[in-house]
Every structure is written in C-alpha cells, then in structure tokens.
Amino acid sequence: MSQEDHLSKTLGLTAAQQQKVHEYLQDESVSSQGFGQKMRDQHAAMRDAIQRGASAEEIDRIALDGATAQAQVTAAHAKTLAKIYATLTDEQKKTFNEHPEMSMGFGGPMGPGGRGRMPAGAASQRMRNRTQQQD
C-alpha cells in the first residue's frame, strides 16, 4: 500500500484532502528526483576512495556530501508531512499522532526499529558483496 493510500484509509481523508496529499507527495517526488543518482554517485566515489587508499580527509568529504544529500531528502519529506498535517482535522491529527508509521522515515517502518531496518551487520555485508562483484 502506498503512503498516500495508507494516509487516506487510516485518516479517513476527504476527497479534497486526498487531492492535496496527492499534490504534496507529487511535488516531493519531483523535487527529490536527482537523489537516487546523487546517492549512487556518492557510493561509487566512496568505493573508489576506499579501493585507492584515499586520505581520511577525502573520505570525510565524500561522506559529508552523502550526508548532505540525505539531509536534503529528509527535509523535503518533513516539509511535505508538515503540509499534510496542516490539512488534517483535530481528530485526524490525533490518529496521525497515534500511528508512527504515517511519518515514514521518522520512526516509522524505515526509521529506527521499524520493519524496514536492516539487521545488524547487513549493510557491511551488502558492501562486501558489492565489492566482491566488482572485482
């Protein structure tokens, strides 16, 4: 179920609210389009830096670039949620507050402890697998 559908069903959004939610999520999607490529580029740069023995300073710079890109996406999503929240009735806000999964990425399924969280060590194992595939 999409985030849009989940919000609509759980909160009982009106048709007008559904339209606003759709518009806000579409705007976020458009503004975040380059994120995936930025992250792939950052991961490739980090992998290259590791493999060629880059300095600690260069690795820090690459990591900071990735963190900045992630922060931009996080901020865009938070702004979208704030717009959505502002359109809700008091009762809908109460329901929203009772369902942390509504905020996807802020303690929801992809946040700390959520269903989307990778098991400990999974990220490093995934990185080892990618490195081995490239060799």
JSON list of C-alpha atoms in Angstrom, two decimals:
[
{"chain": "A", "resi": 1, "resn": "MET", "atom": "CA", "xyz": [0.00, 0.00, 0.00]},
{"chain": "A", "resi": 2, "resn": "SER", "atom": "CA", "xyz": [1.40, 3.40, -0.93]},
{"chain": "A", "resi": 3, "resn": "GLN", "atom": "CA", "xyz": [1.92, 6.07, 1.69]},
{"chain": "A", "resi": 4, "resn": "GLU", "atom": "CA", "xyz": [-0.85, 8.07, 0.03]},
{"chain": "A", "resi": 5, "resn": "ASP", "atom": "CA", "xyz": [-3.31, 5.17, 0.26]},
{"chain": "A", "resi": 6, "resn": "HIS", "atom": "CA", "xyz": [-2.30, 4.42, 3.84]},
{"chain": "A", "resi": 7, "resn": "LEU", "atom": "CA", "xyz": [-2.84, 8.04, 4.91]},
{"chain": "A", "resi": 8, "resn": "SER", "atom": "CA", "xyz": [-6.20, 8.19, 3.14]},
{"chain": "A", "resi": 9, "resn": "LYS", "atom": "CA", "xyz": [-7.50, 4.93, 4.56]},
{"chain": "A", "resi": 10, "resn": "THR", "atom": "CA", "xyz": [-6.23, 5.35, 8.12]},
{"chain": "A", "resi": 11, "resn": "LEU", "atom": "CA", "xyz": [-7.17, 9.00, 8.50]},
{"chain": "A", "resi": 12, "resn": "GLY", "atom": "CA", "xyz": [-10.42, 8.89, 6.52]},
{"chain": "A", "resi": 13, "resn": "LEU", "atom": "CA", "xyz": [-9.36, 11.77, 4.29]},
{"chain": "A", "resi": 14, "resn": "THR", "atom": "CA", "xyz": [-11.98, 13.70, 2.35]},
{"chain": "A", "resi": 15, "resn": "ALA", "atom": "CA", "xyz": [-11.70, 13.92, -1.44]},
{"chain": "A", "resi": 16, "resn": "ALA", "atom": "CA", "xyz": [-10.26, 17.43, -1.11]},
{"chain": "A", "resi": 17, "resn": "GLN", "atom": "CA", "xyz": [-7.68, 16.24, 1.43]},
{"chain": "A", "resi": 18, "resn": "GLN", "atom": "CA", "xyz": [-6.78, 13.28, -0.78]},
{"chain": "A", "resi": 19, "resn": "GLN", "atom": "CA", "xyz": [-6.15, 15.67, -3.67]},
{"chain": "A", "resi": 20, "resn": "LYS", "atom": "CA", "xyz": [-3.91, 17.87, -1.50]},
{"chain": "A", "resi": 21, "resn": "VAL", "atom": "CA", "xyz": [-1.96, 14.84, -0.20]},
{"chain": "A", "resi": 22, "resn": "HIS", "atom": "CA", "xyz": [-1.51, 13.64, -3.77]},
{"chain": "A", "resi": 23, "resn": "GLU", "atom": "CA", "xyz": [-0.23, 17.06, -4.87]},
{"chain": "A", "resi": 24, "resn": "TYR", "atom": "CA", "xyz": [2.17, 17.37, -1.93]},
{"chain": "A", "resi": 25, "resn": "LEU", "atom": "CA", "xyz": [3.62, 13.90, -2.47]},
{"chain": "A", "resi": 26, "resn": "GLN", "atom": "CA", "xyz": [3.96, 14.52, -6.22]},
{"chain": "A", "resi": 27, "resn": "ASP", "atom": "CA", "xyz": [5.79, 17.79, -5.53]},
{"chain": "A", "resi": 28, "resn": "GLU", "atom": "CA", "xyz": [8.13, 15.96, -3.15]},
{"chain": "A", "resi": 29, "resn": "SER", "atom": "CA", "xyz": [8.76, 13.26, -5.73]},
{"chain": "A", "resi": 30, "resn": "VAL", "atom": "CA", "xyz": [9.68, 15.82, -8.38]},
{"chain": "A", "resi": 31, "resn": "SER", "atom": "CA", "xyz": [11.96, 17.77, -6.04]},
{"chain": "A", "resi": 32, "resn": "SER", "atom": "CA", "xyz": [13.75, 14.58, -4.95]},
{"chain": "A", "resi": 33, "resn": "GLN", "atom": "CA", "xyz": [14.25, 13.08, -8.42]},
{"chain": "A", "resi": 34, "resn": "GLY", "atom": "CA", "xyz": [18.02, 13.57, -8.50]},
{"chain": "A", "resi": 35, "resn": "PHE", "atom": "CA", "xyz": [18.53, 11.99, -5.08]},
{"chain": "A", "resi": 36, "resn": "GLY", "atom": "CA", "xyz": [18.91, 8.42, -6.30]},
{"chain": "A", "resi": 37, "resn": "GLN", "atom": "CA", "xyz": [21.63, 9.34, -8.77]},
{"chain": "A", "resi": 38, "resn": "LYS", "atom": "CA", "xyz": [23.40, 11.52, -6.19]},
{"chain": "A", "resi": 39, "resn": "MET", "atom": "CA", "xyz": [23.49, 8.62, -3.76]},
{"chain": "A", "resi": 40, "resn": "ARG", "atom": "CA", "xyz": [24.72, 6.16, -6.39]},
{"chain": "A", "resi": 41, "resn": "ASP", "atom": "CA", "xyz": [27.46, 8.64, -7.33]},
{"chain": "A", "resi": 42, "resn": "GLN", "atom": "CA", "xyz": [28.39, 9.14, -3.69]},
{"chain": "A", "resi": 43, "resn": "HIS", "atom": "CA", "xyz": [28.56, 5.38, -3.06]},
{"chain": "A", "resi": 44, "resn": "ALA", "atom": "CA", "xyz": [30.74, 4.92, -6.16]},
{"chain": "A", "resi": 45, "resn": "ALA", "atom": "CA", "xyz": [33.02, 7.75, -5.03]},
{"chain": "A", "resi": 46, "resn": "MET", "atom": "CA", "xyz": [33.35, 6.21, -1.58]},
{"chain": "A", "resi": 47, "resn": "ARG", "atom": "CA", "xyz": [34.05, 2.76, -3.01]},
{"chain": "A", "resi": 48, "resn": "ASP", "atom": "CA", "xyz": [36.69, 4.25, -5.30]},
{"chain": "A", "resi": 49, "resn": "ALA", "atom": "CA", "xyz": [38.26, 6.20, -2.42]},
{"chain": "A", "resi": 50, "resn": "ILE", "atom": "CA", "xyz": [38.45, 3.07, -0.28]},
{"chain": "A", "resi": 51, "resn": "GLN", "atom": "CA", "xyz": [39.96, 0.99, -3.06]},
{"chain": "A", "resi": 52, "resn": "ARG", "atom": "CA", "xyz": [42.65, 3.52, -3.93]},
{"chain": "A", "resi": 53, "resn": "GLY", "atom": "CA", "xyz": [43.56, 4.29, -0.34]},
{"chain": "A", "resi": 54, "resn": "ALA", "atom": "CA", "xyz": [42.26, 7.86, -0.23]},
{"chain": "A", "resi": 55, "resn": "SER", "atom": "CA", "xyz": [43.14, 10.10, 2.68]},
{"chain": "A", "resi": 56, "resn": "ALA", "atom": "CA", "xyz": [40.91, 10.33, 5.73]},
{"chain": "A", "resi": 57, "resn": "GLU", "atom": "CA", "xyz": [40.09, 13.91, 4.72]},
{"chain": "A", "resi": 58, "resn": "GLU", "atom": "CA", "xyz": [38.85, 12.84, 1.29]},
{"chain": "A", "resi": 59, "resn": "ILE", "atom": "CA", "xyz": [36.74, 10.06, 2.79]},
{"chain": "A", "resi": 60, "resn": "ASP", "atom": "CA", "xyz": [35.27, 12.58, 5.25]},
{"chain": "A", "resi": 61, "resn": "ARG", "atom": "CA", "xyz": [34.42, 14.94, 2.36]},
{"chain": "A", "resi": 62, "resn": "ILE", "atom": "CA", "xyz": [32.71, 12.17, 0.39]},
{"chain": "A", "resi": 63, "resn": "ALA", "atom": "CA", "xyz": [30.77, 11.07, 3.47]},
{"chain": "A", "resi": 64, "resn": "LEU", "atom": "CA", "xyz": [29.71, 14.67, 4.14]},
{"chain": "A", "resi": 65, "resn": "ASP", "atom": "CA", "xyz": [28.49, 15.02, 0.54]},
{"chain": "A", "resi": 66, "resn": "GLY", "atom": "CA", "xyz": [26.33, 11.91, 1.01]},
{"chain": "A", "resi": 67, "resn": "ALA", "atom": "CA", "xyz": [25.04, 13.13, 4.35]},
{"chain": "A", "resi": 68, "resn": "THR", "atom": "CA", "xyz": [24.11, 16.46, 2.82]},
{"chain": "A", "resi": 69, "resn": "ALA", "atom": "CA", "xyz": [22.12, 14.77, 0.05]},
{"chain": "A", "resi": 70, "resn": "GLN", "atom": "CA", "xyz": [20.34, 12.57, 2.59]},
{"chain": "A", "resi": 71, "resn": "ALA", "atom": "CA", "xyz": [19.58, 15.59, 4.77]},
{"chain": "A", "resi": 72, "resn": "GLN", "atom": "CA", "xyz": [18.02, 17.38, 1.79]},
{"chain": "A", "resi": 73, "resn": "VAL", "atom": "CA", "xyz": [15.68, 14.46, 1.12]},
{"chain": "A", "resi": 74, "resn": "THR", "atom": "CA", "xyz": [14.82, 14.14, 4.82]},
{"chain": "A", "resi": 75, "resn": "ALA", "atom": "CA", "xyz": [14.00, 17.85, 4.98]},
{"chain": "A", "resi": 76, "resn": "ALA", "atom": "CA", "xyz": [11.86, 17.67, 1.83]},
{"chain": "A", "resi": 77, "resn": "HIS", "atom": "CA", "xyz": [9.90, 14.76, 3.29]},
{"chain": "A", "resi": 78, "resn": "ALA", "atom": "CA", "xyz": [9.42, 16.51, 6.64]},
{"chain": "A", "resi": 79, "resn": "LYS", "atom": "CA", "xyz": [8.16, 19.63, 4.85]},
{"chain": "A", "resi": 80, "resn": "THR", "atom": "CA", "xyz": [5.70, 17.50, 2.88]},
{"chain": "A", "resi": 81, "resn": "LEU", "atom": "CA", "xyz": [4.44, 15.85, 6.06]},
{"chain": "A", "resi": 82, "resn": "ALA", "atom": "CA", "xyz": [4.06, 19.26, 7.71]},
{"chain": "A", "resi": 83, "resn": "LYS", "atom": "CA", "xyz": [1.89, 20.42, 4.79]},
{"chain": "A", "resi": 84, "resn": "ILE", "atom": "CA", "xyz": [-0.21, 17.27, 5.00]},
{"chain": "A", "resi": 85, "resn": "TYR", "atom": "CA", "xyz": [-0.54, 17.56, 8.78]},
{"chain": "A", "resi": 86, "resn": "ALA", "atom": "CA", "xyz": [-1.75, 21.15, 8.41]},
{"chain": "A", "resi": 87, "resn": "THR", "atom": "CA", "xyz": [-4.68, 19.97, 6.26]},
{"chain": "A", "resi": 88, "resn": "LEU", "atom": "CA", "xyz": [-5.93, 17.49, 8.87]},
{"chain": "A", "resi": 89, "resn": "THR", "atom": "CA", "xyz": [-8.79, 17.95, 11.30]},
{"chain": "A", "resi": 90, "resn": "ASP", "atom": "CA", "xyz": [-8.06, 17.70, 15.03]},
{"chain": "A", "resi": 91, "resn": "GLU", "atom": "CA", "xyz": [-9.38, 14.12, 15.07]},
{"chain": "A", "resi": 92, "resn": "GLN", "atom": "CA", "xyz": [-7.24, 13.16, 12.07]},
{"chain": "A", "resi": 93, "resn": "LYS", "atom": "CA", "xyz": [-4.18, 14.74, 13.73]},
{"chain": "A", "resi": 94, "resn": "LYS", "atom": "CA", "xyz": [-4.84, 12.62, 16.80]},
{"chain": "A", "resi": 95, "resn": "THR", "atom": "CA", "xyz": [-4.98, 9.47, 14.64]},
{"chain": "A", "resi": 96, "resn": "PHE", "atom": "CA", "xyz": [-1.84, 10.53, 12.76]},
{"chain": "A", "resi": 97, "resn": "ASN", "atom": "CA", "xyz": [0.00, 11.01, 16.06]},
{"chain": "A", "resi": 98, "resn": "GLU", "atom": "CA", "xyz": [-1.06, 7.54, 17.21]},
{"chain": "A", "resi": 99, "resn": "HIS", "atom": "CA", "xyz": [0.41, 5.90, 14.08]},
{"chain": "A", "resi": 100, "resn": "PRO", "atom": "CA", "xyz": [4.18, 6.48, 13.84]},
{"chain": "A", "resi": 101, "resn": "GLU", "atom": "CA", "xyz": [4.28, 4.62, 10.52]},
{"chain": "A", "resi": 102, "resn": "MET", "atom": "CA", "xyz": [2.48, 7.61, 8.99]},
{"chain": "A", "resi": 103, "resn": "SER", "atom": "CA", "xyz": [5.69, 9.57, 9.05]},
{"chain": "A", "resi": 104, "resn": "MET", "atom": "CA", "xyz": [7.71, 7.02, 7.04]},
{"chain": "A", "resi": 105, "resn": "GLY", "atom": "CA", "xyz": [11.33, 7.54, 7.93]},
{"chain": "A", "resi": 106, "resn": "PHE", "atom": "CA", "xyz": [10.75, 9.44, 11.16]},
{"chain": "A", "resi": 107, "resn": "GLY", "atom": "CA", "xyz": [10.33, 6.49, 13.49]},
{"chain": "A", "resi": 108, "resn": "GLY", "atom": "CA", "xyz": [8.05, 4.70, 11.04]},
{"chain": "A", "resi": 109, "resn": "PRO", "atom": "CA", "xyz": [8.79, 1.49, 9.13]},
{"chain": "A", "resi": 110, "resn": "MET", "atom": "CA", "xyz": [12.05, 2.80, 7.71]},
{"chain": "A", "resi": 111, "resn": "GLY", "atom": "CA", "xyz": [13.09, 4.59, 10.88]},
{"chain": "A", "resi": 112, "resn": "PRO", "atom": "CA", "xyz": [14.86, 3.26, 13.95]},
{"chain": "A", "resi": 113, "resn": "GLY", "atom": "CA", "xyz": [13.37, -0.06, 14.99]},
{"chain": "A", "resi": 114, "resn": "GLY", "atom": "CA", "xyz": [10.99, -0.14, 12.04]},
{"chain": "A", "resi": 115, "resn": "ARG", "atom": "CA", "xyz": [10.18, -3.13, 9.85]},
{"chain": "A", "resi": 116, "resn": "GLY", "atom": "CA", "xyz": [12.40, -1.76, 7.07]},
{"chain": "A", "resi": 117, "resn": "ARG", "atom": "CA", "xyz": [15.51, -1.70, 9.26]},
{"chain": "A", "resi": 118, "resn": "MET", "atom": "CA", "xyz": [18.38, -3.90, 8.17]},
{"chain": "A", "resi": 119, "resn": "PRO", "atom": "CA", "xyz": [19.68, -6.41, 10.69]},
{"chain": "A", "resi": 120, "resn": "ALA", "atom": "CA", "xyz": [22.94, -5.52, 12.40]},
{"chain": "A", "resi": 121, "resn": "GLY", "atom": "CA", "xyz": [25.84, -6.10, 10.03]},
{"chain": "A", "resi": 122, "resn": "ALA", "atom": "CA", "xyz": [23.64, -6.33, 6.94]},
{"chain": "A", "resi": 123, "resn": "ALA", "atom": "CA", "xyz": [24.88, -3.05, 5.48]},
{"chain": "A", "resi": 124, "resn": "SER", "atom": "CA", "xyz": [28.53, -4.05, 5.80]},
{"chain": "A", "resi": 125, "resn": "GLN", "atom": "CA", "xyz": [27.75, -7.49, 4.33]},
{"chain": "A", "resi": 126, "resn": "ARG", "atom": "CA", "xyz": [25.97, -5.84, 1.41]},
{"chain": "A", "resi": 127, "resn": "MET", "atom": "CA", "xyz": [29.01, -3.59, 0.84]},
{"chain": "A", "resi": 128, "resn": "ARG", "atom": "CA", "xyz": [31.35, -6.63, 0.91]},
{"chain": "A", "resi": 129, "resn": "ASN", "atom": "CA", "xyz": [29.13, -8.39, -1.62]},
{"chain": "A", "resi": 130, "resn": "ARG", "atom": "CA", "xyz": [29.15, -5.38, -3.96]},
{"chain": "A", "resi": 131, "resn": "THR", "atom": "CA", "xyz": [32.92, -5.04, -3.70]},
{"chain": "A", "resi": 132, "resn": "GLN", "atom": "CA", "xyz": [33.41, -8.73, -4.49]},
{"chain": "A", "resi": 133, "resn": "GLN", "atom": "CA", "xyz": [31.10, -8.49, -7.51]},
{"chain": "A", "resi": 134, "resn": "GLN", "atom": "CA", "xyz": [33.16, -5.62, -8.94]},
{"chain": "A", "resi": 135, "resn": "ASP", "atom": "CA", "xyz": [36.48, -7.45, -8.62]}
]
